[in-house]
mmCIF file with all atom_site columns, C-alpha atoms in Angstrom:
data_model
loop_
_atom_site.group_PDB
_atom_site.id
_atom_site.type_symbol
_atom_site.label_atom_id
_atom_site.label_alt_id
_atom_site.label_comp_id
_atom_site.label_asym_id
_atom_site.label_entity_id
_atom_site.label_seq_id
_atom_site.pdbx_PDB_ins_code
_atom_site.Cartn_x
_atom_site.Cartn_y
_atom_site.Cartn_z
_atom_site.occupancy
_atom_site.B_iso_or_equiv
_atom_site.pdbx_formal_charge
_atom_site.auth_seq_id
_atom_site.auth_comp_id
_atom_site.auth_asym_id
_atom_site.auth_atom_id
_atom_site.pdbx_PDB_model_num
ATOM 1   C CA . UNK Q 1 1   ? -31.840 3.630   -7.794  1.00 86.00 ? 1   UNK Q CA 1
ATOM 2   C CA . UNK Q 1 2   ? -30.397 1.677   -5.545  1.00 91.00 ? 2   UNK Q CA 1
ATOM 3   C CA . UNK Q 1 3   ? -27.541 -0.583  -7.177  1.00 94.00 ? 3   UNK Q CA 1
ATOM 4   C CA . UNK Q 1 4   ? -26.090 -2.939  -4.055  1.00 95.00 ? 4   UNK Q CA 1
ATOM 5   C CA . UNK Q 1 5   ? -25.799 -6.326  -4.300  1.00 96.00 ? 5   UNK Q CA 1
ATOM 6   C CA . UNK Q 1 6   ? -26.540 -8.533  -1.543  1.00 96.00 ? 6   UNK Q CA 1
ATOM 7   C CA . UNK Q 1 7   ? -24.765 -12.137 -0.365  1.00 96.00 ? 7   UNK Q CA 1
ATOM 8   C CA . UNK Q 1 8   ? -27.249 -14.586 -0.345  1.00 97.00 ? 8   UNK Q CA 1
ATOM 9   C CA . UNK Q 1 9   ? -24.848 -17.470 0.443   1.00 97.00 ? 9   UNK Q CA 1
ATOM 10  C CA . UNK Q 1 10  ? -20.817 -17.739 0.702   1.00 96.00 ? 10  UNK Q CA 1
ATOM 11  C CA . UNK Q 1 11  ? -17.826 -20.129 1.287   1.00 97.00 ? 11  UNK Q CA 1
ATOM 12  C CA . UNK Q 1 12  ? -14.021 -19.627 1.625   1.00 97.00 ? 12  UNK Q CA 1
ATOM 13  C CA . UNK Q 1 13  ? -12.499 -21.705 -1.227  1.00 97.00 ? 13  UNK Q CA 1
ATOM 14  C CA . UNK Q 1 14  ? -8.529  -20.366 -0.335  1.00 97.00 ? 14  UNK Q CA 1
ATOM 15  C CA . UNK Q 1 15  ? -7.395  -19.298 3.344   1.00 96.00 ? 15  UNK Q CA 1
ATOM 16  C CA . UNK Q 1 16  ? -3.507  -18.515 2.774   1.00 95.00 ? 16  UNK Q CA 1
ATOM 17  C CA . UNK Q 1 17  ? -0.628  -16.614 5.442   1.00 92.00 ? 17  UNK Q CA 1
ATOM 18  C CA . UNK Q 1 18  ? -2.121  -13.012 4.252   1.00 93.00 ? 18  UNK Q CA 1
ATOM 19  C CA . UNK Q 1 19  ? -5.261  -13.281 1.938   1.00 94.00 ? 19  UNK Q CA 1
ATOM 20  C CA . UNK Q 1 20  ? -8.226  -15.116 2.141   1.00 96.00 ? 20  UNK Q CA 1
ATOM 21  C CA . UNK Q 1 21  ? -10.791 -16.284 -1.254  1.00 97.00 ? 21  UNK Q CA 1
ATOM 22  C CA . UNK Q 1 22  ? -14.264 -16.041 -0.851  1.00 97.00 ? 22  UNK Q CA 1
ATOM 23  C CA . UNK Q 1 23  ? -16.952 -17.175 -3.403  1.00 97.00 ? 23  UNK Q CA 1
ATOM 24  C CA . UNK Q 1 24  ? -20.405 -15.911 -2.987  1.00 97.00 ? 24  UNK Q CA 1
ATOM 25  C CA . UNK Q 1 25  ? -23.741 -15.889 -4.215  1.00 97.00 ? 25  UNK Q CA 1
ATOM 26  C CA . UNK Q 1 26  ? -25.461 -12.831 -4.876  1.00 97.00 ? 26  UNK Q CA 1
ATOM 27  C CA . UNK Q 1 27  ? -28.501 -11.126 -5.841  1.00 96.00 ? 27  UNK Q CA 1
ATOM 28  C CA . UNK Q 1 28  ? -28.082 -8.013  -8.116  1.00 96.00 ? 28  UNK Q CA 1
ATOM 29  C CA . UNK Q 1 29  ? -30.484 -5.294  -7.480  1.00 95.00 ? 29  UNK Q CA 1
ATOM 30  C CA . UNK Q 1 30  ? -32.700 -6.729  -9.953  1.00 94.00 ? 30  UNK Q CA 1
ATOM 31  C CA . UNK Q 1 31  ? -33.243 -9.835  -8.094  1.00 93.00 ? 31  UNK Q CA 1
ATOM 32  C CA . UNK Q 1 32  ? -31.193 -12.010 -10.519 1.00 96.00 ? 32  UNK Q CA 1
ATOM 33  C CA . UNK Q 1 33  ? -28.639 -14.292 -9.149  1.00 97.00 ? 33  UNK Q CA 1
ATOM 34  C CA . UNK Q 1 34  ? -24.862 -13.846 -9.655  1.00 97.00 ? 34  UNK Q CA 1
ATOM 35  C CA . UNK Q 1 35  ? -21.103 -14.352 -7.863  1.00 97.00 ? 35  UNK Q CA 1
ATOM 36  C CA . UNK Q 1 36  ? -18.751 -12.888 -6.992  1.00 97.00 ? 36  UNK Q CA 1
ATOM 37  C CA . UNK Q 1 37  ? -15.122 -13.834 -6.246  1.00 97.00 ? 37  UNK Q CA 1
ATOM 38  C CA . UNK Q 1 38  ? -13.568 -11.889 -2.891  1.00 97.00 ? 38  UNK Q CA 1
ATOM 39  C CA . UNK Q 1 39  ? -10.244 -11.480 -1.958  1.00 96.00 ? 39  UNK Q CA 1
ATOM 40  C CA . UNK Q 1 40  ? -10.191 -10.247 1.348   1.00 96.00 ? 40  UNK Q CA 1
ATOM 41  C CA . UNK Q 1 41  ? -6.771  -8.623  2.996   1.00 96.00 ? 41  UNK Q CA 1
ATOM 42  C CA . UNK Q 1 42  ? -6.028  -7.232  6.203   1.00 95.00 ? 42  UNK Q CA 1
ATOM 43  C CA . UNK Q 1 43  ? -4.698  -3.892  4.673   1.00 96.00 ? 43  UNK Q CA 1
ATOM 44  C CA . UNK Q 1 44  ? -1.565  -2.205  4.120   1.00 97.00 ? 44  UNK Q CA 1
ATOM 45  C CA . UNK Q 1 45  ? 0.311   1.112   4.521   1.00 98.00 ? 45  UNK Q CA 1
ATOM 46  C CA . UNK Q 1 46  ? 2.254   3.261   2.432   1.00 97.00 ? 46  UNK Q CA 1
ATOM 47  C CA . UNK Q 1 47  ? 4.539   5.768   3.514   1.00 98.00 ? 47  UNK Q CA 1
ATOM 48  C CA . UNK Q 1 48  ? 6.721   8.883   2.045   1.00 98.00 ? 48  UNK Q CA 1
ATOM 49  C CA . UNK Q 1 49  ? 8.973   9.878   4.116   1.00 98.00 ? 49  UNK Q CA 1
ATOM 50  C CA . UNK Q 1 50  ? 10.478  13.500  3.161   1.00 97.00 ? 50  UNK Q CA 1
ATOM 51  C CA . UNK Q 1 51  ? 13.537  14.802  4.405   1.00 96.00 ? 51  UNK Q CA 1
ATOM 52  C CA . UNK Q 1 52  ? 14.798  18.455  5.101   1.00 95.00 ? 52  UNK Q CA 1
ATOM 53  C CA . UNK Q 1 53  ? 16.459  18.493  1.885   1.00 96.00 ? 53  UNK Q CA 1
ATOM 54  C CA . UNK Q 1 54  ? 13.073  17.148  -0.293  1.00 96.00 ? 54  UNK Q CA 1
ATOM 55  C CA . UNK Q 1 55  ? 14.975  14.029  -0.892  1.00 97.00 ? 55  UNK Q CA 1
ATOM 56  C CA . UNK Q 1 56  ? 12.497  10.787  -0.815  1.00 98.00 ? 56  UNK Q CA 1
ATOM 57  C CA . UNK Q 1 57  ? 13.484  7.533   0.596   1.00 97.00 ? 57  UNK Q CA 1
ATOM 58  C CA . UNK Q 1 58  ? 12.713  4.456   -1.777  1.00 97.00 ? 58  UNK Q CA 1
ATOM 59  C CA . UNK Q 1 59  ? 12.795  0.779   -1.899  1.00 96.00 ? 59  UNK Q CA 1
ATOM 60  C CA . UNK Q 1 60  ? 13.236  -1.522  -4.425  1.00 95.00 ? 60  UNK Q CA 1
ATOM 61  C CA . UNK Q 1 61  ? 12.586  -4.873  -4.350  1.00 93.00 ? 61  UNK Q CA 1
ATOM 62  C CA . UNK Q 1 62  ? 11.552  -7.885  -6.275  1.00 93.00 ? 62  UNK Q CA 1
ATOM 63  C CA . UNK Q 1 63  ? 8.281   -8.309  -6.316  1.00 92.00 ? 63  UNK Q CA 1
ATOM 64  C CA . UNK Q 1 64  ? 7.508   -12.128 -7.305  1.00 91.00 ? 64  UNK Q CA 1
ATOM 65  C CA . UNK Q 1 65  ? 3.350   -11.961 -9.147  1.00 90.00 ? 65  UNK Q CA 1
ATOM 66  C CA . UNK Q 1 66  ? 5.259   -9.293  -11.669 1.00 91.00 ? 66  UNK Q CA 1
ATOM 67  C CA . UNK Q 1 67  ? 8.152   -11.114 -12.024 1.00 95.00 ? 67  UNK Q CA 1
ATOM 68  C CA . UNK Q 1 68  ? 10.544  -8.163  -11.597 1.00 94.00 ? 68  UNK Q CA 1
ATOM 69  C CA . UNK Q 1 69  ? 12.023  -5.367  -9.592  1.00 95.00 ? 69  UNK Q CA 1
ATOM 70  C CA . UNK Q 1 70  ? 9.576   -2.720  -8.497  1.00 95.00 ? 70  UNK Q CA 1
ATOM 71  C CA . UNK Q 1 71  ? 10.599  1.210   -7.183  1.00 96.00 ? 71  UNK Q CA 1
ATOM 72  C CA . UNK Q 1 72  ? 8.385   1.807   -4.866  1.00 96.00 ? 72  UNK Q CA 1
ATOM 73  C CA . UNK Q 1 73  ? 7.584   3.802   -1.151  1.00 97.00 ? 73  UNK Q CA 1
ATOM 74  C CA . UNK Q 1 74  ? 7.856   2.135   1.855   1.00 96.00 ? 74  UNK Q CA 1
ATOM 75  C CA . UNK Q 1 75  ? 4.906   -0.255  2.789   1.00 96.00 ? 75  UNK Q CA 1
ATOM 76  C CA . UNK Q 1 76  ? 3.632   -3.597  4.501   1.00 95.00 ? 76  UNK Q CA 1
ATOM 77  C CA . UNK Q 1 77  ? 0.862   -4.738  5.709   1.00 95.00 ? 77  UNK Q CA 1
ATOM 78  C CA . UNK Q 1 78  ? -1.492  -4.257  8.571   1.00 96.00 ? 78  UNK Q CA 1
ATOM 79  C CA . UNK Q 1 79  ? -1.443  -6.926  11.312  1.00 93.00 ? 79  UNK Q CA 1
ATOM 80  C CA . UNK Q 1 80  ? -4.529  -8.142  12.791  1.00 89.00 ? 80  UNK Q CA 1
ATOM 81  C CA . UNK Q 1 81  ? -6.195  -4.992  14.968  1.00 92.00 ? 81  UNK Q CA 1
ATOM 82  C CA . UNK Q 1 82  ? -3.178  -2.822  14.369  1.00 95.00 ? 82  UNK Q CA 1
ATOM 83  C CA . UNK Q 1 83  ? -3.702  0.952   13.835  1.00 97.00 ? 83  UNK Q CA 1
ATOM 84  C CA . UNK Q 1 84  ? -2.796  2.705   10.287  1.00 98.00 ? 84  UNK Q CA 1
ATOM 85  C CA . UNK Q 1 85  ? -0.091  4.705   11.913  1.00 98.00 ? 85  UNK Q CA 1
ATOM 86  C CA . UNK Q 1 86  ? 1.468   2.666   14.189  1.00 97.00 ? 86  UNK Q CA 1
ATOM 87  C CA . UNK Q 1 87  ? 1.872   0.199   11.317  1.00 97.00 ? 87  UNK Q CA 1
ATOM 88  C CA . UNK Q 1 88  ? 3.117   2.953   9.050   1.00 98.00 ? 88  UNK Q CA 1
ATOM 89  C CA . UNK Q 1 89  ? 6.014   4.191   11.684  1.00 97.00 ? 89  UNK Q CA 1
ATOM 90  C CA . UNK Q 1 90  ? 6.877   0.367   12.387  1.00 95.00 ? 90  UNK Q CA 1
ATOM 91  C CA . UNK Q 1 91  ? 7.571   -0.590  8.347   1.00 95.00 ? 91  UNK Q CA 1
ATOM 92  C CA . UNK Q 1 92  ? 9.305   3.195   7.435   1.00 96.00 ? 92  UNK Q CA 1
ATOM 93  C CA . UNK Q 1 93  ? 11.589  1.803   10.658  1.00 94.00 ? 93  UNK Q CA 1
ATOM 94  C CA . UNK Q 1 94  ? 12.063  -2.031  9.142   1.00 92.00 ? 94  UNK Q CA 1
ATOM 95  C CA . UNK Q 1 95  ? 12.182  -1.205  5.755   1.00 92.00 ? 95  UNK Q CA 1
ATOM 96  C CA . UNK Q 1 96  ? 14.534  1.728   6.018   1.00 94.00 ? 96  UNK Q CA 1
ATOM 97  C CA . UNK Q 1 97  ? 15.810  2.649   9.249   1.00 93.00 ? 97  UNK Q CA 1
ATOM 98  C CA . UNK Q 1 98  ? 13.768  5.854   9.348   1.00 96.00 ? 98  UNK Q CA 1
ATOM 99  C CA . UNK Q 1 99  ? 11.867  7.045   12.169  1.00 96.00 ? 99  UNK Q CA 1
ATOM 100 C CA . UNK Q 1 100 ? 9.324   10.284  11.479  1.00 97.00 ? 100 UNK Q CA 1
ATOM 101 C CA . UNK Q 1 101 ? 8.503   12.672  14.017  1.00 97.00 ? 101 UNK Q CA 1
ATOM 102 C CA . UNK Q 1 102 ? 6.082   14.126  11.864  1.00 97.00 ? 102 UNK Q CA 1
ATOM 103 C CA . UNK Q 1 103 ? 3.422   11.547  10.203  1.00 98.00 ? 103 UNK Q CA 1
ATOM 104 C CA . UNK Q 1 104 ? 0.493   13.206  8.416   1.00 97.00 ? 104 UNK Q CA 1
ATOM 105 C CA . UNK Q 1 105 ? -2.446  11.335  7.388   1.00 98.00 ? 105 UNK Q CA 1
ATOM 106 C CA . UNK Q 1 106 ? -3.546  11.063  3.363   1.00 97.00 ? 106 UNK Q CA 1
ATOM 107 C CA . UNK Q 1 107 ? -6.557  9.315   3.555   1.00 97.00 ? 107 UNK Q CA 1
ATOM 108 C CA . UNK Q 1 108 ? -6.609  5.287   1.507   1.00 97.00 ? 108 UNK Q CA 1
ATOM 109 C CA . UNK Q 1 109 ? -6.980  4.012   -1.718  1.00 96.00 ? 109 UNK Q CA 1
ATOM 110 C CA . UNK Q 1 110 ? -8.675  1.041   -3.195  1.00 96.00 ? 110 UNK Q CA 1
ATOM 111 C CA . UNK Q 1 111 ? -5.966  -0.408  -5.683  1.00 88.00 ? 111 UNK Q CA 1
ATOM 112 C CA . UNK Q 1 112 ? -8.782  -3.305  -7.141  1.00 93.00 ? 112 UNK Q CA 1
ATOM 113 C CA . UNK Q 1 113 ? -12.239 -2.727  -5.414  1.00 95.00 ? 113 UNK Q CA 1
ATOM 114 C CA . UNK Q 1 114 ? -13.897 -5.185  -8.161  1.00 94.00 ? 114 UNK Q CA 1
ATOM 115 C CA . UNK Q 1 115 ? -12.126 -8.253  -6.240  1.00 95.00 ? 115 UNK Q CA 1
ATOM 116 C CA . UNK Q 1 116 ? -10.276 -6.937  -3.119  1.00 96.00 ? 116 UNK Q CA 1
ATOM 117 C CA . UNK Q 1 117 ? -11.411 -5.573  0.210   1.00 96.00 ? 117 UNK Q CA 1
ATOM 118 C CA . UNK Q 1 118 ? -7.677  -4.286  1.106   1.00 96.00 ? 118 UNK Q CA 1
ATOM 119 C CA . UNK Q 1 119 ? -7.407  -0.532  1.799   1.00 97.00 ? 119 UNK Q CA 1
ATOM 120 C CA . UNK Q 1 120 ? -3.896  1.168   1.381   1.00 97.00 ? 120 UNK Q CA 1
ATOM 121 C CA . UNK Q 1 121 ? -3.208  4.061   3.892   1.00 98.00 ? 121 UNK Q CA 1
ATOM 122 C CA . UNK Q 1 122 ? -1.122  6.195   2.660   1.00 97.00 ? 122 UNK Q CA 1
ATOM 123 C CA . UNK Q 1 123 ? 1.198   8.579   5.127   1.00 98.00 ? 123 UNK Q CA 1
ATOM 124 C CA . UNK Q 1 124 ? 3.673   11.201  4.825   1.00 98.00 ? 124 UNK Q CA 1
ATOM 125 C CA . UNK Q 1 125 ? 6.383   11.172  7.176   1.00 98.00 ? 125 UNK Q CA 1
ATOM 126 C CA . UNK Q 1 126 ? 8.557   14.032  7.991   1.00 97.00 ? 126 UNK Q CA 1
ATOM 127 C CA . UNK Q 1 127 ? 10.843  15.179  10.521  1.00 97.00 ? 127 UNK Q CA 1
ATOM 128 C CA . UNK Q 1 128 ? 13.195  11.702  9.870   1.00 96.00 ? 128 UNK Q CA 1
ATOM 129 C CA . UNK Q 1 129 ? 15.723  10.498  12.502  1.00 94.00 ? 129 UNK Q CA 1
ATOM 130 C CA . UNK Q 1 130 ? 18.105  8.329   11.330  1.00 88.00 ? 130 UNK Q CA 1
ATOM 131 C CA . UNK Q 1 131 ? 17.851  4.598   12.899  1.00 84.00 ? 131 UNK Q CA 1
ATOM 132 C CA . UNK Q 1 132 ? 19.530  1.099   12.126  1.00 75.00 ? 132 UNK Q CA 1
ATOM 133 C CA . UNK Q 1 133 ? 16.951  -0.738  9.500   1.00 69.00 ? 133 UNK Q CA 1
ATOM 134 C CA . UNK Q 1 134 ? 15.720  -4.330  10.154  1.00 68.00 ? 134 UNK Q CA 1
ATOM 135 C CA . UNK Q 1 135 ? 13.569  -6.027  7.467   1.00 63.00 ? 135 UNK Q CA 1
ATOM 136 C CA . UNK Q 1 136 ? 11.526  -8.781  8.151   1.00 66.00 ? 136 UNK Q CA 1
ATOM 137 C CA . UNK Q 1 137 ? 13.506  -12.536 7.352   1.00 74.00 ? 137 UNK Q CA 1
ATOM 138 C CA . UNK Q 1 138 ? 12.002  -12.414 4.238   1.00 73.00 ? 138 UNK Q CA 1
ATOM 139 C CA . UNK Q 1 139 ? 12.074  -9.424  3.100   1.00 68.00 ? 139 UNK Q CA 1
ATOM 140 C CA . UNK Q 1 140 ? 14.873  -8.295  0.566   1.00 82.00 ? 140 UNK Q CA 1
ATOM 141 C CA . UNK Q 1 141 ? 15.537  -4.778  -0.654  1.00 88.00 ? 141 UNK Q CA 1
ATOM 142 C CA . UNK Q 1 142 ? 17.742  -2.169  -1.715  1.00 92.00 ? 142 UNK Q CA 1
ATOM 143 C CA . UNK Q 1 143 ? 17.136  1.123   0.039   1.00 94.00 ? 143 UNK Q CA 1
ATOM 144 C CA . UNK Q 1 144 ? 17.761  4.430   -1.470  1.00 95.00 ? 144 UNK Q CA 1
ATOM 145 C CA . UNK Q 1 145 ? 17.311  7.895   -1.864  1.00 96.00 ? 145 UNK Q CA 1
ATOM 146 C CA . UNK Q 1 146 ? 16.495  10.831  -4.817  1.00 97.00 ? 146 UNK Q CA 1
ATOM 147 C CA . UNK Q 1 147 ? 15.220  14.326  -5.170  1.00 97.00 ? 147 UNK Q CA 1
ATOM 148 C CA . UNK Q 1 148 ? 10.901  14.844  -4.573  1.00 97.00 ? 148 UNK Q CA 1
ATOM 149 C CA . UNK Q 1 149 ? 11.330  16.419  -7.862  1.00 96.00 ? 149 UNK Q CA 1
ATOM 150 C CA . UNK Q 1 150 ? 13.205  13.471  -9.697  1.00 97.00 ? 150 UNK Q CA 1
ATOM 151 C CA . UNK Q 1 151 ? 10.119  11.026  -7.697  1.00 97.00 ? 151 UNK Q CA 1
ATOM 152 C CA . UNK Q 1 152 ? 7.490   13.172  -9.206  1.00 97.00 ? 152 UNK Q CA 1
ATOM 153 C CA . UNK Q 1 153 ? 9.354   13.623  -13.032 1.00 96.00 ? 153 UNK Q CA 1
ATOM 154 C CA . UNK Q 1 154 ? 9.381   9.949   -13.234 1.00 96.00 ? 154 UNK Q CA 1
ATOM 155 C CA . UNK Q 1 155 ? 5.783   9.652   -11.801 1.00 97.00 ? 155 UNK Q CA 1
ATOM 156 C CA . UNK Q 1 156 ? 4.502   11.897  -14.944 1.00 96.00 ? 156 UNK Q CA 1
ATOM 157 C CA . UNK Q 1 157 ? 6.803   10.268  -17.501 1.00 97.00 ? 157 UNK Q CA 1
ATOM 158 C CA . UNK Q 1 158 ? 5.135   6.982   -16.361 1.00 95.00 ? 158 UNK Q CA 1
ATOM 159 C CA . UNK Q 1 159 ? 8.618   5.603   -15.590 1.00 95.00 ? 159 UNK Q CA 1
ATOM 160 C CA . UNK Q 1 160 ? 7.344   4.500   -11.796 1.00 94.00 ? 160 UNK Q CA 1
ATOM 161 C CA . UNK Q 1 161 ? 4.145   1.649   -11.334 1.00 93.00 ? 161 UNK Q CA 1
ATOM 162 C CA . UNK Q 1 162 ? 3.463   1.460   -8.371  1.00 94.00 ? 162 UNK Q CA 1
ATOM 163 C CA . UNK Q 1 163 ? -0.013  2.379   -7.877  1.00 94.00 ? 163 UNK Q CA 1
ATOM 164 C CA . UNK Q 1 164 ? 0.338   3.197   -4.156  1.00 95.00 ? 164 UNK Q CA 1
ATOM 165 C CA . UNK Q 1 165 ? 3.585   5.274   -4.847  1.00 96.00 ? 165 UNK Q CA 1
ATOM 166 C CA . UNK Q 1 166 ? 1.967   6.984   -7.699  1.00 96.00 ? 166 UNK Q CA 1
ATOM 167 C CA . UNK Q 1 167 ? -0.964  8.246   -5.348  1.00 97.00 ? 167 UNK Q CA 1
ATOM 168 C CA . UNK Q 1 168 ? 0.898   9.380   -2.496  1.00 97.00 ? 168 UNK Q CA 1
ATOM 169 C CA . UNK Q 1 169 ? 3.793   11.298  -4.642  1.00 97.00 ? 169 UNK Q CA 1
ATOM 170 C CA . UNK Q 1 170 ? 0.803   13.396  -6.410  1.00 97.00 ? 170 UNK Q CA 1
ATOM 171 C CA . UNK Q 1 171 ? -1.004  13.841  -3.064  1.00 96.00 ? 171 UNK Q CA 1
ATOM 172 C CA . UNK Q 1 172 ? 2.026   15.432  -1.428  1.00 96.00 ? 172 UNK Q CA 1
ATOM 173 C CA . UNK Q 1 173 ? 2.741   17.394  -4.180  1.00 94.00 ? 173 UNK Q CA 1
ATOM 174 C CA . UNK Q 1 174 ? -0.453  18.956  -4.032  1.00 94.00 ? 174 UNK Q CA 1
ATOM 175 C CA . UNK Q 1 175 ? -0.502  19.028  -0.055  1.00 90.00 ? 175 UNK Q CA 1
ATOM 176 C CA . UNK Q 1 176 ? 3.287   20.672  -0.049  1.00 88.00 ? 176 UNK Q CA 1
ATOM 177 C CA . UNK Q 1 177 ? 2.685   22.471  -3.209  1.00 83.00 ? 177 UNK Q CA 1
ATOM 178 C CA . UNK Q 1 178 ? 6.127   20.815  -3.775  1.00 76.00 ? 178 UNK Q CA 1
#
């Protein structure tokens, strides 16, 4: 059976500086009518960047919709037309002053599919060279570093949130067989 729903009609009731609201009409694959609420995003990145020593670069920043401090991987969002990658070496470099001469690829995730459009590309960097960081104007956070093994202990002890962070940390594990 086929189960996709199709816009019949549509308008943008929000336009902000990164998301956009959509409300459309639908028709469910029985014919009925229905809507559906869209928030559509450019994207974003995620990155874990490993050094020679399996120690795991972290930020940790306040993170204003939860009202508190989050632990989390590097990340930021795609601008407009910008490749995955590229925008995964430019925020491990802003964010942390790290610049990977290894970056491998770990597919995306789809942290709330039943509302959102944005896709999180998740990386692992490697090979790190050591640079000066530069955050964006806005952007406050504490950069830091602890054991793979400590990041993955506190993963499975639920102790970190961060859906994104959560994914890649178990991906690498399996990918390094860390």
């Amino acid at each position: 059976m086929d189960y996709t729903e199709r816009k019949v009609t549509g308008k943008t009731v929000f336009e902000g500086h990164i998301i956009q609201v959509e409300l459309d009409e639908i028709a469910l694959p029985n014919g009925r009518p229905a809507q559906r609420e869209v928030v559509r995003h450019p994207g974003g990145v995620c990155v874990l960047a490993l050094d020679q020593d399996a120690q795991v670069t972290l930020v940790r920043q306040y993170r204003y919709p939860m009202g508190e401090h989050i632990i989390e991987l590097p990340a930021g969002k795609l601008d407009p037309g910008e490749e995955p990658s590229v925008a995964a070496r430019r925020e491990l470099e802003e964010e942390t002053g790290l610049r990977a001469g290894k970056l491998t690829y770990l597919g995306y995730l789809l942290a709330s599919p039943g509302f959102c459009d944005e896709r999180l590309h998740m990386f692992l960097a490697q090979e790190l060279e050591h640079l000066d960081s530069h955050p964006d104007e806005d952007e406050f956070l504490d950069v830091f570093t602890m054991p793979y093994s400590e990041l993955l202990s506190k993963v499975m002890a639920g102790e970190l949130h961060d859906a994104k962070s959560v994914a890649i940390t178990l991906k690498t594990k399996v990918l390094l067989g860390l």
